[in-house]
Amino acid sequence: MATSMAKEDLRFERVTGTIGAVAHGVELGATPPPATIEALRDAVHEFGVLFLEFDHVLDDADFRAIADLFGQPEDGYALRPRDVESPVIDSAMTPMEDYRINVWHTDGSTLECPPQTAILTALEVPEYGGDTMWASMYAAWDALSSHYQHLLDGLEALHSTKKLPFLDNGPTATHPVVLRDPVTQRKMLYVNANYTESIVGMHEHESDSLLEMLYEHVNTPEFHVRLRWRPGRVAVWDERATQHRGVADFTGTRKLRRLTYPGTPPTA
Ligand SMILES: [Fe+2]
């Protein structure tokens, strides 16, 4: 039966000290009022990633209905690998190691306007393994010393697809190294190991060492949350305030369905 899904019906249960919350009270077929939708969307900015759980695999219509709660998804993500037309990401089409899915990244940072949000649901999962991890870029920023914060704030970095040969002649973009979230007003680190090529204005060895240090920093377990996929599980994440990666420890079929939401250019 359709419910109204009032804002009071929503409850966010934190999963770790820095990132991730389970959203309780989101129902399929509900017609939420604007206040509920706003609370859900703000929660993505606040927690970085929201997890939802349903008792069955979401078909196209179900997935679209949940996706619509979080914004207007884009028709196609601009940085999809060759030969991948549909929004379904299939492990057979995109083996994690070949596509560097198991390396910390945020989607589309080589675009002028990378996606702001993404949503993923599991259709078929391996018996074990193939988890997805997210890292909080708020926590990564907060944990840097004031010396490094001072050095990084105001810098810009070049993002390219140089490390991803399956994306030939991909776009490039320059973005601030430190962004500020428009909802939470928190600062976040915005460089990632898949797409950030260099820091603008630095000598190559300076830029390489600094980026390497920051990638190591992102790898800190205190910034992470990890989801074991089950059919019917959904994750919605802020593409700016988090990075994500898969864990390439499985065999067999792993089918996830993804949509992304357009963003405005990242700003400091
Ligand atoms: Fe990704």
PDB file of N, CA and C and ligand atoms in Angstrom, residues 105 107 244 258, ligand 1:
ATOM      1  N   HIS A 105      38.676   6.023  -6.461  1.00  0.00           N
ATOM      2  CA  HIS A 105      38.390   7.055  -7.466  1.00  0.00           C
ATOM      3  C   HIS A 105      37.028   7.683  -7.205  1.00  0.00           C
ATOM      4  N   ASP A 107      33.864   9.097  -9.801  1.00  0.00           N
ATOM      5  CA  ASP A 107      33.502   8.950 -11.209  1.00  0.00           C
ATOM      6  C   ASP A 107      33.548  10.288 -11.936  1.00  0.00           C
ATOM      7  N   HIS A 244      35.297   5.887  -4.080  1.00  0.00           N
ATOM      8  CA  HIS A 244      34.871   4.496  -3.918  1.00  0.00           C
ATOM      9  C   HIS A 244      35.793   3.582  -4.701  1.00  0.00           C
ATOM     10  N   ARG A 258      23.553   0.892 -12.241  1.00  0.00           N
ATOM     11  CA  ARG A 258      23.963   2.219 -11.772  1.00  0.00           C
ATOM     12  C   ARG A 258      23.291   3.339 -12.564  1.00  0.00           C
TER      13      ARG A 258
HETATM   14 FE    FE B   1      33.298   4.221 -10.064  1.00  0.00          FE
END
